[in-house]
mmCIF file of C-alpha atoms and ligand atoms in Angstrom:
data_model
loop_
_atom_site.group_PDB
_atom_site.id
_atom_site.type_symbol
_atom_site.label_atom_id
_atom_site.label_comp_id
_atom_site.label_asym_id
_atom_site.label_seq_id
_atom_site.Cartn_x
_atom_site.Cartn_y
_atom_site.Cartn_z
ATOM 1 C CA MET A 1 -0.055 0.435 0.620
ATOM 2 C CA SER A 2 0.916 3.419 -0.714
ATOM 3 C CA ILE A 3 1.132 6.263 1.995
ATOM 4 C CA LEU A 4 1.890 9.911 1.707
ATOM 5 C CA VAL A 5 3.103 11.600 4.396
ATOM 6 C CA THR A 6 2.860 14.569 4.719
ATOM 7 C CA GLY A 7 5.150 16.214 7.271
ATOM 8 C CA GLY A 8 7.047 13.731 7.112
ATOM 9 C CA ALA A 9 10.822 15.478 7.792
ATOM 10 C CA GLY A 10 9.579 16.794 10.749
ATOM 11 C CA TYR A 11 9.870 15.320 13.712
ATOM 12 C CA ILE A 12 6.959 12.789 14.756
ATOM 13 C CA GLY A 13 7.079 12.766 10.840
ATOM 14 C CA SER A 14 10.528 11.002 10.185
ATOM 15 C CA HIS A 15 9.748 8.097 12.979
ATOM 16 C CA THR A 16 6.077 7.041 10.978
ATOM 17 C CA VAL A 17 8.471 6.950 8.332
ATOM 18 C CA LYS A 18 10.809 4.795 9.622
ATOM 19 C CA GLU A 19 7.620 2.590 11.211
ATOM 20 C CA LEU A 20 5.955 1.873 7.753
ATOM 21 C CA LEU A 21 8.982 1.304 5.577
ATOM 22 C CA LYS A 22 9.988 -1.951 8.353
ATOM 23 C CA LYS A 23 7.071 -2.767 7.531
ATOM 24 C CA ASN A 24 6.497 -2.142 3.661
ATOM 25 C CA TYR A 25 4.058 0.698 3.050
ATOM 26 C CA GLU A 26 5.207 1.998 0.162
ATOM 27 C CA VAL A 27 5.958 5.980 1.826
ATOM 28 C CA ILE A 28 5.989 9.888 -0.341
ATOM 29 C CA VAL A 29 7.117 11.809 2.174
ATOM 30 C CA LEU A 30 5.893 15.199 0.773
ATOM 31 C CA ASP A 31 7.227 18.158 3.472
ATOM 32 C CA ASN A 32 8.672 22.251 2.433
ATOM 33 C CA LEU A 33 11.449 22.037 4.794
ATOM 34 C CA SER A 34 10.173 25.431 6.758
ATOM 35 C CA SER A 35 10.603 23.585 9.461
ATOM 36 C CA GLY A 36 11.634 19.703 8.287
ATOM 37 C CA HIS A 37 15.222 18.632 7.782
ATOM 38 C CA ARG A 38 15.724 16.391 4.853
ATOM 39 C CA GLU A 39 18.553 15.041 7.149
ATOM 40 C CA LEU A 40 15.201 13.362 8.979
ATOM 41 C CA VAL A 41 13.637 11.326 6.367
ATOM 42 C CA PRO A 42 14.474 7.329 6.545
ATOM 43 C CA GLY A 43 13.831 7.366 3.198
ATOM 44 C CA GLY A 44 10.394 6.430 0.501
ATOM 45 C CA HIS A 45 10.119 9.169 -1.741
ATOM 46 C CA PHE A 46 10.781 12.340 -1.291
ATOM 47 C CA ILE A 47 8.803 16.071 -2.970
ATOM 48 C CA GLN A 48 9.579 18.513 -1.544
ATOM 49 C CA ALA A 49 6.142 20.374 -1.951
ATOM 50 C CA ASP A 50 4.420 23.722 -0.078
ATOM 51 C CA LEU A 51 0.608 22.405 0.597
ATOM 52 C CA CYS A 52 -0.684 26.033 0.257
ATOM 53 C CA SER A 53 -0.504 25.636 -3.443
ATOM 54 C CA ALA A 54 -2.877 23.621 -4.063
ATOM 55 C CA ALA A 55 -1.569 22.898 -8.006
ATOM 56 C CA GLU A 56 1.641 21.388 -6.742
ATOM 57 C CA LEU A 57 -0.281 19.522 -4.227
ATOM 58 C CA LYS A 58 -3.024 17.711 -7.596
ATOM 59 C CA LYS A 59 0.468 16.920 -9.187
ATOM 60 C CA VAL A 60 1.887 14.608 -6.596
ATOM 61 C CA PHE A 61 -1.337 13.068 -6.476
ATOM 62 C CA SER A 62 -0.942 12.942 -10.137
ATOM 63 C CA ASP A 63 2.079 11.403 -10.918
ATOM 64 C CA HIS A 64 1.969 8.884 -7.415
ATOM 65 C CA ARG A 65 -0.854 6.142 -6.960
ATOM 66 C CA ILE A 66 -1.384 7.037 -3.118
ATOM 67 C CA GLU A 67 -4.236 5.430 -1.090
ATOM 68 C CA ALA A 68 -3.801 7.013 2.536
ATOM 69 C CA VAL A 69 -2.296 9.958 3.763
ATOM 70 C CA MET A 70 -1.160 10.583 7.115
ATOM 71 C CA HIS A 71 -0.856 14.355 7.279
ATOM 72 C CA PHE A 72 2.080 15.436 9.844
ATOM 73 C CA ALA A 73 3.381 18.648 8.077
ATOM 74 C CA ALA A 74 1.909 22.018 10.779
ATOM 75 C CA LEU A 75 2.938 24.342 12.902
ATOM 76 C CA ILE A 76 2.845 23.568 16.116
ATOM 77 C CA GLN A 77 4.207 26.818 18.535
ATOM 78 C CA VAL A 78 1.429 27.926 20.602
ATOM 79 C CA GLY A 79 2.652 30.740 21.496
ATOM 80 C CA GLU A 80 3.414 32.088 18.086
ATOM 81 C CA SER A 81 0.213 30.776 17.539
ATOM 82 C CA CYS A 82 -1.630 33.845 19.645
ATOM 83 C CA ALA A 83 0.525 36.339 17.966
ATOM 84 C CA ASP A 84 0.437 35.391 14.125
ATOM 85 C CA PRO A 85 -3.095 33.682 13.870
ATOM 86 C CA GLN A 86 -3.437 33.918 10.476
ATOM 87 C CA LYS A 87 0.099 31.865 9.988
ATOM 88 C CA TYR A 88 -1.561 29.124 11.798
ATOM 89 C CA TYR A 89 -4.612 29.483 9.643
ATOM 90 C CA ARG A 90 -3.511 28.872 6.433
ATOM 91 C CA HIS A 91 -0.660 26.832 7.158
ATOM 92 C CA ASN A 92 -2.894 24.399 9.439
ATOM 93 C CA LEU A 93 -6.057 25.195 7.676
ATOM 94 C CA LEU A 94 -6.473 26.094 4.006
ATOM 95 C CA SER A 95 -3.349 23.338 3.541
ATOM 96 C CA THR A 96 -5.808 20.873 4.711
ATOM 97 C CA LEU A 97 -8.790 21.479 2.794
ATOM 98 C CA ASN A 98 -6.471 21.649 -0.262
ATOM 99 C CA LEU A 99 -4.982 18.003 1.252
ATOM 100 C CA LEU A 100 -8.000 17.374 1.030
ATOM 101 C CA GLU A 101 -9.285 18.382 -2.018
ATOM 102 C CA ALA A 102 -6.483 16.663 -3.953
ATOM 103 C CA MET A 103 -7.615 13.703 -2.329
ATOM 104 C CA LEU A 104 -11.189 13.253 -3.225
ATOM 105 C CA GLU A 105 -10.113 14.410 -6.585
ATOM 106 C CA ALA A 106 -7.946 11.730 -6.579
ATOM 107 C CA GLY A 107 -10.689 9.461 -4.880
ATOM 108 C CA VAL A 108 -8.378 8.199 -1.397
ATOM 109 C CA LYS A 109 -10.612 7.255 1.214
ATOM 110 C CA TYR A 110 -7.996 7.086 3.994
ATOM 111 C CA PHE A 111 -7.026 9.940 6.548
ATOM 112 C CA ILE A 112 -4.922 9.606 9.307
ATOM 113 C CA PHE A 113 -5.072 14.326 11.173
ATOM 114 C CA SER A 114 -2.251 14.830 13.388
ATOM 115 C CA SER A 115 -5.130 16.841 16.431
ATOM 116 C CA SER A 116 -3.702 17.227 19.395
ATOM 117 C CA ALA A 117 -4.781 17.476 23.526
ATOM 118 C CA ALA A 118 -4.643 21.614 22.478
ATOM 119 C CA VAL A 119 -8.652 21.236 21.003
ATOM 120 C CA TYR A 120 -9.384 20.488 24.814
ATOM 121 C CA GLY A 121 -8.136 23.381 26.440
ATOM 122 C CA GLU A 122 -8.264 23.879 30.332
ATOM 123 C CA PRO A 123 -9.255 20.347 31.106
ATOM 124 C CA LYS A 124 -12.382 20.432 32.998
ATOM 125 C CA GLU A 125 -12.100 16.664 33.813
ATOM 126 C CA ILE A 126 -8.533 14.405 34.124
ATOM 127 C CA PRO A 127 -8.463 11.829 32.576
ATOM 128 C CA ILE A 128 -9.140 13.278 29.870
ATOM 129 C CA ARG A 129 -11.376 11.072 27.928
ATOM 130 C CA GLU A 130 -12.073 12.332 23.515
ATOM 131 C CA ASP A 131 -15.664 12.611 24.484
ATOM 132 C CA HIS A 132 -15.149 16.115 26.255
ATOM 133 C CA PRO A 133 -15.423 18.517 25.512
ATOM 134 C CA LEU A 134 -13.392 20.705 23.026
ATOM 135 C CA ASN A 135 -12.224 23.515 24.088
ATOM 136 C CA PRO A 136 -8.713 25.179 22.471
ATOM 137 C CA ALA A 137 -7.078 27.954 24.176
ATOM 138 C CA SER A 138 -4.839 28.387 21.062
ATOM 139 C CA PRO A 139 -5.458 29.657 17.859
ATOM 140 C CA TYR A 140 -2.737 26.381 17.675
ATOM 141 C CA GLY A 141 -6.018 24.328 19.582
ATOM 142 C CA VAL A 142 -8.555 25.892 17.212
ATOM 143 C CA THR A 143 -6.956 24.756 14.181
ATOM 144 C CA LYS A 144 -6.732 21.257 14.987
ATOM 145 C CA GLU A 145 -10.344 21.761 16.030
ATOM 146 C CA MET A 146 -11.370 22.922 13.211
ATOM 147 C CA VAL A 147 -10.401 20.068 11.170
ATOM 148 C CA GLU A 148 -11.820 17.911 13.735
ATOM 149 C CA ARG A 149 -14.760 19.392 12.527
ATOM 150 C CA ILE A 150 -14.579 20.243 9.697
ATOM 151 C CA LEU A 151 -13.601 15.672 9.180
ATOM 152 C CA PRO A 152 -17.258 14.411 9.759
ATOM 153 C CA ASP A 153 -19.204 16.477 7.394
ATOM 154 C CA TYR A 154 -16.546 15.439 4.090
ATOM 155 C CA ASP A 155 -17.023 11.604 6.232
ATOM 156 C CA ARG A 156 -20.359 11.606 5.788
ATOM 157 C CA ALA A 157 -21.005 13.568 2.410
ATOM 158 C CA TYR A 158 -18.334 12.144 0.306
ATOM 159 C CA GLY A 159 -17.295 8.893 2.113
ATOM 160 C CA LEU A 160 -13.272 10.327 3.439
ATOM 161 C CA LYS A 161 -12.544 7.418 6.067
ATOM 162 C CA TYR A 162 -10.419 9.394 8.726
ATOM 163 C CA VAL A 163 -7.991 9.149 12.328
ATOM 164 C CA SER A 164 -8.007 12.210 14.275
ATOM 165 C CA LEU A 165 -5.355 10.694 16.552
ATOM 166 C CA ARG A 166 -4.670 13.225 19.819
ATOM 167 C CA TYR A 167 -1.209 13.449 21.022
ATOM 168 C CA PHE A 168 0.018 14.267 24.122
ATOM 169 C CA ASN A 169 3.047 15.439 25.324
ATOM 170 C CA ALA A 170 5.002 13.392 22.027
ATOM 171 C CA ALA A 171 8.956 12.990 23.320
ATOM 172 C CA GLY A 172 12.396 11.206 22.831
ATOM 173 C CA ALA A 173 14.206 10.152 20.516
ATOM 174 C CA ASP A 174 14.453 6.218 17.768
ATOM 175 C CA PRO A 175 15.543 3.990 19.694
ATOM 176 C CA ASP A 176 18.526 3.397 17.308
ATOM 177 C CA GLY A 177 19.357 6.918 17.518
ATOM 178 C CA GLN A 178 18.964 7.559 13.463
ATOM 179 C CA MET A 179 16.323 10.615 14.355
ATOM 180 C CA GLY A 180 14.628 13.221 17.495
ATOM 181 C CA GLU A 181 14.003 16.256 18.293
ATOM 182 C CA TRP A 182 14.758 18.845 16.039
ATOM 183 C CA HIS A 183 12.776 21.588 17.071
ATOM 184 C CA GLN A 184 14.600 25.889 15.825
ATOM 185 C CA PRO A 185 13.860 27.254 17.733
ATOM 186 C CA GLU A 186 13.314 24.467 20.665
ATOM 187 C CA THR A 187 10.547 25.741 23.574
ATOM 188 C CA HIS A 188 9.740 21.825 24.718
ATOM 189 C CA LEU A 189 10.712 21.199 27.486
ATOM 190 C CA ILE A 190 12.546 17.572 27.182
ATOM 191 C CA PRO A 191 15.054 19.273 24.843
ATOM 192 C CA ASN A 192 15.717 22.029 26.646
ATOM 193 C CA ILE A 193 16.774 20.778 29.879
ATOM 194 C CA LEU A 194 18.893 17.901 27.507
ATOM 195 C CA LEU A 195 20.571 20.836 25.741
ATOM 196 C CA HIS A 196 20.844 23.033 29.517
ATOM 197 C CA LEU A 197 22.750 19.761 30.200
ATOM 198 C CA LEU A 198 24.860 19.895 27.139
ATOM 199 C CA GLY A 199 25.584 23.590 28.408
ATOM 200 C CA ARG A 200 23.536 24.481 25.517
ATOM 201 C CA ASN A 201 21.256 25.947 26.705
ATOM 202 C CA PRO A 202 21.931 28.652 30.151
ATOM 203 C CA ASP A 203 18.711 30.585 29.570
ATOM 204 C CA PHE A 204 16.323 26.706 30.502
ATOM 205 C CA GLN A 205 14.407 28.324 33.154
ATOM 206 C CA VAL A 206 10.582 26.220 35.097
ATOM 207 C CA PHE A 207 7.896 28.333 33.767
ATOM 208 C CA GLY A 208 6.235 28.532 37.174
ATOM 209 C CA ASN A 209 5.858 26.676 40.385
ATOM 210 C CA ASP A 210 2.384 28.149 41.990
ATOM 211 C CA PHE A 211 0.033 25.027 40.444
ATOM 212 C CA PRO A 212 -2.117 22.789 42.233
ATOM 213 C CA THR A 213 -0.124 20.931 41.328
ATOM 214 C CA PRO A 214 1.552 18.430 44.969
ATOM 215 C CA ASP A 215 5.081 19.975 44.331
ATOM 216 C CA GLY A 216 3.509 23.562 42.215
ATOM 217 C CA THR A 217 4.692 22.951 38.553
ATOM 218 C CA ALA A 218 2.244 21.830 35.539
ATOM 219 C CA ILE A 219 2.261 17.909 35.206
ATOM 220 C CA ARG A 220 2.550 16.080 31.200
ATOM 221 C CA ASP A 221 1.593 13.196 29.851
ATOM 222 C CA TYR A 222 4.264 12.305 28.334
ATOM 223 C CA ILE A 223 4.931 9.572 25.660
ATOM 224 C CA HIS A 224 7.730 8.555 23.176
ATOM 225 C CA VAL A 225 7.796 9.229 19.469
ATOM 226 C CA THR A 226 7.858 5.624 18.803
ATOM 227 C CA ASP A 227 4.320 4.831 20.271
ATOM 228 C CA LEU A 228 2.936 7.459 18.354
ATOM 229 C CA ALA A 229 4.462 6.382 15.811
ATOM 230 C CA ILE A 230 3.450 3.147 15.559
ATOM 231 C CA ALA A 231 0.419 4.090 16.323
ATOM 232 C CA HIS A 232 -0.554 5.327 13.494
ATOM 233 C CA ILE A 233 0.491 2.309 11.127
ATOM 234 C CA LEU A 234 -2.305 0.016 14.074
ATOM 235 C CA ALA A 235 -5.188 3.641 12.379
ATOM 236 C CA LEU A 236 -5.031 2.673 9.036
ATOM 237 C CA GLU A 237 -4.880 -0.274 9.627
ATOM 238 C CA ARG A 238 -7.705 -0.446 11.607
ATOM 239 C CA LEU A 239 -9.619 2.228 10.028
ATOM 240 C CA ARG A 240 -8.991 0.384 6.341
ATOM 241 C CA LEU A 241 -11.560 -2.894 8.415
ATOM 242 C CA GLU A 242 -13.667 -0.945 10.470
ATOM 243 C CA ASN A 243 -14.271 1.826 7.605
ATOM 244 C CA SER A 244 -15.036 3.873 10.958
ATOM 245 C CA SER A 245 -13.912 7.180 11.845
ATOM 246 C CA GLN A 246 -12.810 7.818 14.838
ATOM 247 C CA ALA A 247 -11.458 10.666 17.240
ATOM 248 C CA ILE A 248 -8.380 9.262 20.022
ATOM 249 C CA ASN A 249 -6.414 9.798 21.977
ATOM 250 C CA LEU A 250 -2.491 9.103 22.087
ATOM 251 C CA GLY A 251 -1.193 10.201 25.983
ATOM 252 C CA SER A 252 0.222 6.746 28.554
ATOM 253 C CA SER A 253 -2.405 8.119 31.218
ATOM 254 C CA ARG A 254 0.895 8.554 33.577
ATOM 255 C CA GLY A 255 1.790 12.327 34.608
ATOM 256 C CA HIS A 256 5.030 13.820 35.880
ATOM 257 C CA SER A 257 5.620 17.152 36.752
ATOM 258 C CA VAL A 258 8.584 19.475 35.756
ATOM 259 C CA LEU A 259 10.812 19.203 38.832
ATOM 260 C CA GLU A 260 9.768 14.565 37.990
ATOM 261 C CA VAL A 261 11.485 15.447 34.303
ATOM 262 C CA ILE A 262 14.467 17.570 36.408
ATOM 263 C CA ARG A 263 14.815 15.331 38.576
ATOM 264 C CA THR A 264 14.330 11.997 35.607
ATOM 265 C CA ALA A 265 16.825 13.709 33.448
ATOM 266 C CA GLU A 266 19.098 14.394 36.209
ATOM 267 C CA LYS A 267 19.465 10.662 36.717
ATOM 268 C CA VAL A 268 20.204 9.742 33.444
ATOM 269 C CA THR A 269 22.414 12.068 32.455
ATOM 270 C CA GLY A 270 24.600 12.507 35.650
ATOM 271 C CA LYS A 271 25.067 16.479 35.585
ATOM 272 C CA LYS A 272 22.854 19.134 38.266
ATOM 273 C CA VAL A 273 20.306 21.025 36.488
ATOM 274 C CA ASN A 274 20.712 25.105 37.618
ATOM 275 C CA LEU A 275 17.746 24.740 38.699
ATOM 276 C CA LYS A 276 15.367 28.512 38.061
ATOM 277 C CA PHE A 277 11.637 29.603 38.840
ATOM 278 C CA GLY A 278 10.382 32.365 36.121
ATOM 279 C CA PRO A 279 6.824 32.815 35.683
ATOM 280 C CA ARG A 280 3.808 31.200 34.586
ATOM 281 C CA ARG A 281 4.157 30.456 30.314
ATOM 282 C CA PRO A 282 0.847 31.808 29.046
ATOM 283 C CA GLY A 283 -1.837 29.638 28.021
ATOM 284 C CA ASP A 284 -0.276 26.397 29.656
ATOM 285 C CA VAL A 285 -2.802 24.520 32.209
ATOM 286 C CA PRO A 286 -1.724 22.683 35.472
ATOM 287 C CA VAL A 287 -2.457 19.091 34.573
ATOM 288 C CA LEU A 288 -2.934 17.547 30.858
ATOM 289 C CA LEU A 289 -3.546 13.593 31.124
ATOM 290 C CA ALA A 290 -4.349 11.386 28.120
ATOM 291 C CA SER A 291 -7.623 8.698 29.053
ATOM 292 C CA SER A 292 -5.520 6.316 27.275
ATOM 293 C CA GLU A 293 -8.255 3.033 26.824
ATOM 294 C CA LYS A 294 -10.308 3.798 23.680
ATOM 295 C CA ALA A 295 -6.656 4.151 21.801
ATOM 296 C CA GLU A 296 -6.279 0.532 23.705
ATOM 297 C CA THR A 297 -8.882 -1.031 22.820
ATOM 298 C CA TRP A 298 -9.935 0.280 18.967
ATOM 299 C CA LEU A 299 -5.808 0.501 18.593
ATOM 300 C CA GLY A 300 -4.968 -2.212 20.304
ATOM 301 C CA TRP A 301 -2.144 -0.624 20.978
ATOM 302 C CA LYS A 302 0.849 -0.534 23.469
ATOM 303 C CA ARG A 303 3.067 1.252 24.726
ATOM 304 C CA ASN A 304 7.315 -0.037 24.356
ATOM 305 C CA PHE A 305 8.856 2.473 25.162
ATOM 306 C CA SER A 306 6.915 5.892 27.306
ATOM 307 C CA GLU A 307 8.815 5.364 30.921
ATOM 308 C CA LEU A 308 10.172 8.683 31.581
ATOM 309 C CA GLU A 309 13.216 7.072 31.966
ATOM 310 C CA PHE A 310 13.514 5.370 28.355
ATOM 311 C CA ILE A 311 12.899 8.736 26.921
ATOM 312 C CA ILE A 312 15.091 10.798 28.550
ATOM 313 C CA GLU A 313 17.480 8.390 27.508
ATOM 314 C CA SER A 314 16.769 8.268 24.372
ATOM 315 C CA ALA A 315 16.439 11.783 23.963
ATOM 316 C CA TRP A 316 20.455 12.577 25.574
ATOM 317 C CA ARG A 317 21.506 9.879 22.556
ATOM 318 C CA TRP A 318 20.336 11.577 19.985
ATOM 319 C CA HIS A 319 20.948 14.840 21.220
ATOM 320 C CA GLN A 320 24.511 14.138 22.487
ATOM 321 C CA ARG A 321 25.082 12.961 18.631
ATOM 322 C CA HIS A 322 23.972 15.999 17.232
HETATM 323 N N1 UFG B 1 8.160 24.134 30.519
HETATM 324 C C1 UFG B 1 8.693 24.552 30.958
HETATM 325 N N2 UFG B 1 10.194 25.490 30.727
HETATM 326 C C2 UFG B 1 10.348 24.518 29.562
HETATM 327 C C3 UFG B 1 10.014 24.211 28.700
HETATM 328 C C4 UFG B 1 8.452 24.253 28.995
HETATM 329 O O1 UFG B 1 8.989 24.520 32.244
HETATM 330 O O2 UFG B 1 11.873 25.505 29.154
HETATM 331 C C5 UFG B 1 7.180 23.605 31.336
HETATM 332 C C6 UFG B 1 6.592 23.854 30.336
HETATM 333 O O3 UFG B 1 5.889 25.340 30.936
HETATM 334 C C7 UFG B 1 4.861 23.062 30.756
HETATM 335 C C8 UFG B 1 5.751 21.766 30.354
HETATM 336 O O4 UFG B 1 6.557 22.427 30.745
HETATM 337 O O5 UFG B 1 4.134 23.015 31.902
HETATM 338 C C9 UFG B 1 5.806 21.024 29.596
HETATM 339 O O6 UFG B 1 6.153 21.641 28.348
HETATM 340 P P1 UFG B 1 6.647 21.248 26.428
HETATM 341 O O7 UFG B 1 6.401 22.638 26.043
HETATM 342 O O8 UFG B 1 7.375 21.022 25.534
HETATM 343 O O9 UFG B 1 4.874 21.382 25.964
HETATM 344 P P2 UFG B 1 3.267 21.577 26.208
HETATM 345 O O10 UFG B 1 2.413 20.896 27.218
HETATM 346 O O11 UFG B 1 3.040 22.871 26.408
HETATM 347 O O12 UFG B 1 2.914 20.990 25.029
HETATM 348 C C10 UFG B 1 2.642 20.342 24.123
HETATM 349 C C11 UFG B 1 2.826 19.734 22.543
HETATM 350 C C12 UFG B 1 1.545 20.761 22.159
HETATM 351 C C13 UFG B 1 0.508 20.636 22.183
HETATM 352 C C14 UFG B 1 0.348 21.626 23.779
HETATM 353 C C15 UFG B 1 -1.591 20.958 24.861
HETATM 354 O O13 UFG B 1 3.976 20.082 22.523
HETATM 355 O O14 UFG B 1 2.455 20.997 20.627
HETATM 356 O O15 UFG B 1 1.327 19.676 24.493
HETATM 357 O O16 UFG B 1 -1.685 20.299 23.810
HETATM 358 F F1 UFG B 1 -0.070 22.545 21.607
#
């Protein structure tokens, strides 16, 4: 089966390309390289193109026989999306509309969408189940929610079958060390700690120690990027079998505070963080924790790499060499 992977030169996309190739899928990677890196793409046929260009996109579908699409390509910085929402609506929403149009025109029926826990906003109940109301707190989250709201209409009207995967905190690096997290600028907690321990991020701060949590720092649900990648393949396989569209959380159902992550990073690396506390980052909620029940039952998903220590070990191997 041949799969188009948009954003396949990015963090989660490149790890998924690797897992697809291992399972002998034919992979076509499409990326505009605005934030992705050609070096991260582990194989498949690479096309540099922009989803905002409907013409380029249609050519990709007419040149290749594509049977399903995994759509990772998106901008991901919550803060930037508040400062420049137009950029996010163009790159996350318009691009997805173009992609769906090209898919429908080419008769491609299966769509795996990279959604986010950001669609929930501040949770009313923990752990968060998929039927929790959607109330995103940033334009980034709104772009993900809008696509999720569009998809059921496309299913009803055009028979498009989709799975929206709502990622919690993707983290870690390929266990073989081939690829890892490479964002510019880096905003995520684990790489920021590790870059600090490597002397490349002297300004590392903990954003807020006055949250209503046991140690005052925010709690998140960290999930290894390879476990996420594998979930995409399970989602596609299940979708083809059941022909029934779904939205599914991908998390570990276990929460770790920022201080716990720092202590674990110190243990794994044998190095000490110069602990500094700053104010809360706007929009950060105290606790985000997924219910993984549906991923386990509907996808049959098991997490093999998502122990926090392994997440950090794998990321540490990547950052030391990279
Ligand atoms: N943090 C720090 N210092 C840093 C970086 C992060 O203290 O240098 C804290 C944050 O304030 C937060 C926690 O560490 O409390 C995790 O922060 P990340 O930036 O790693 O992740 P977020 O939970 O903010 O964001 C993730 C995804 C987003 C998604 C969001 C909500 O990366 O794409 O979850 O689902 F929108």
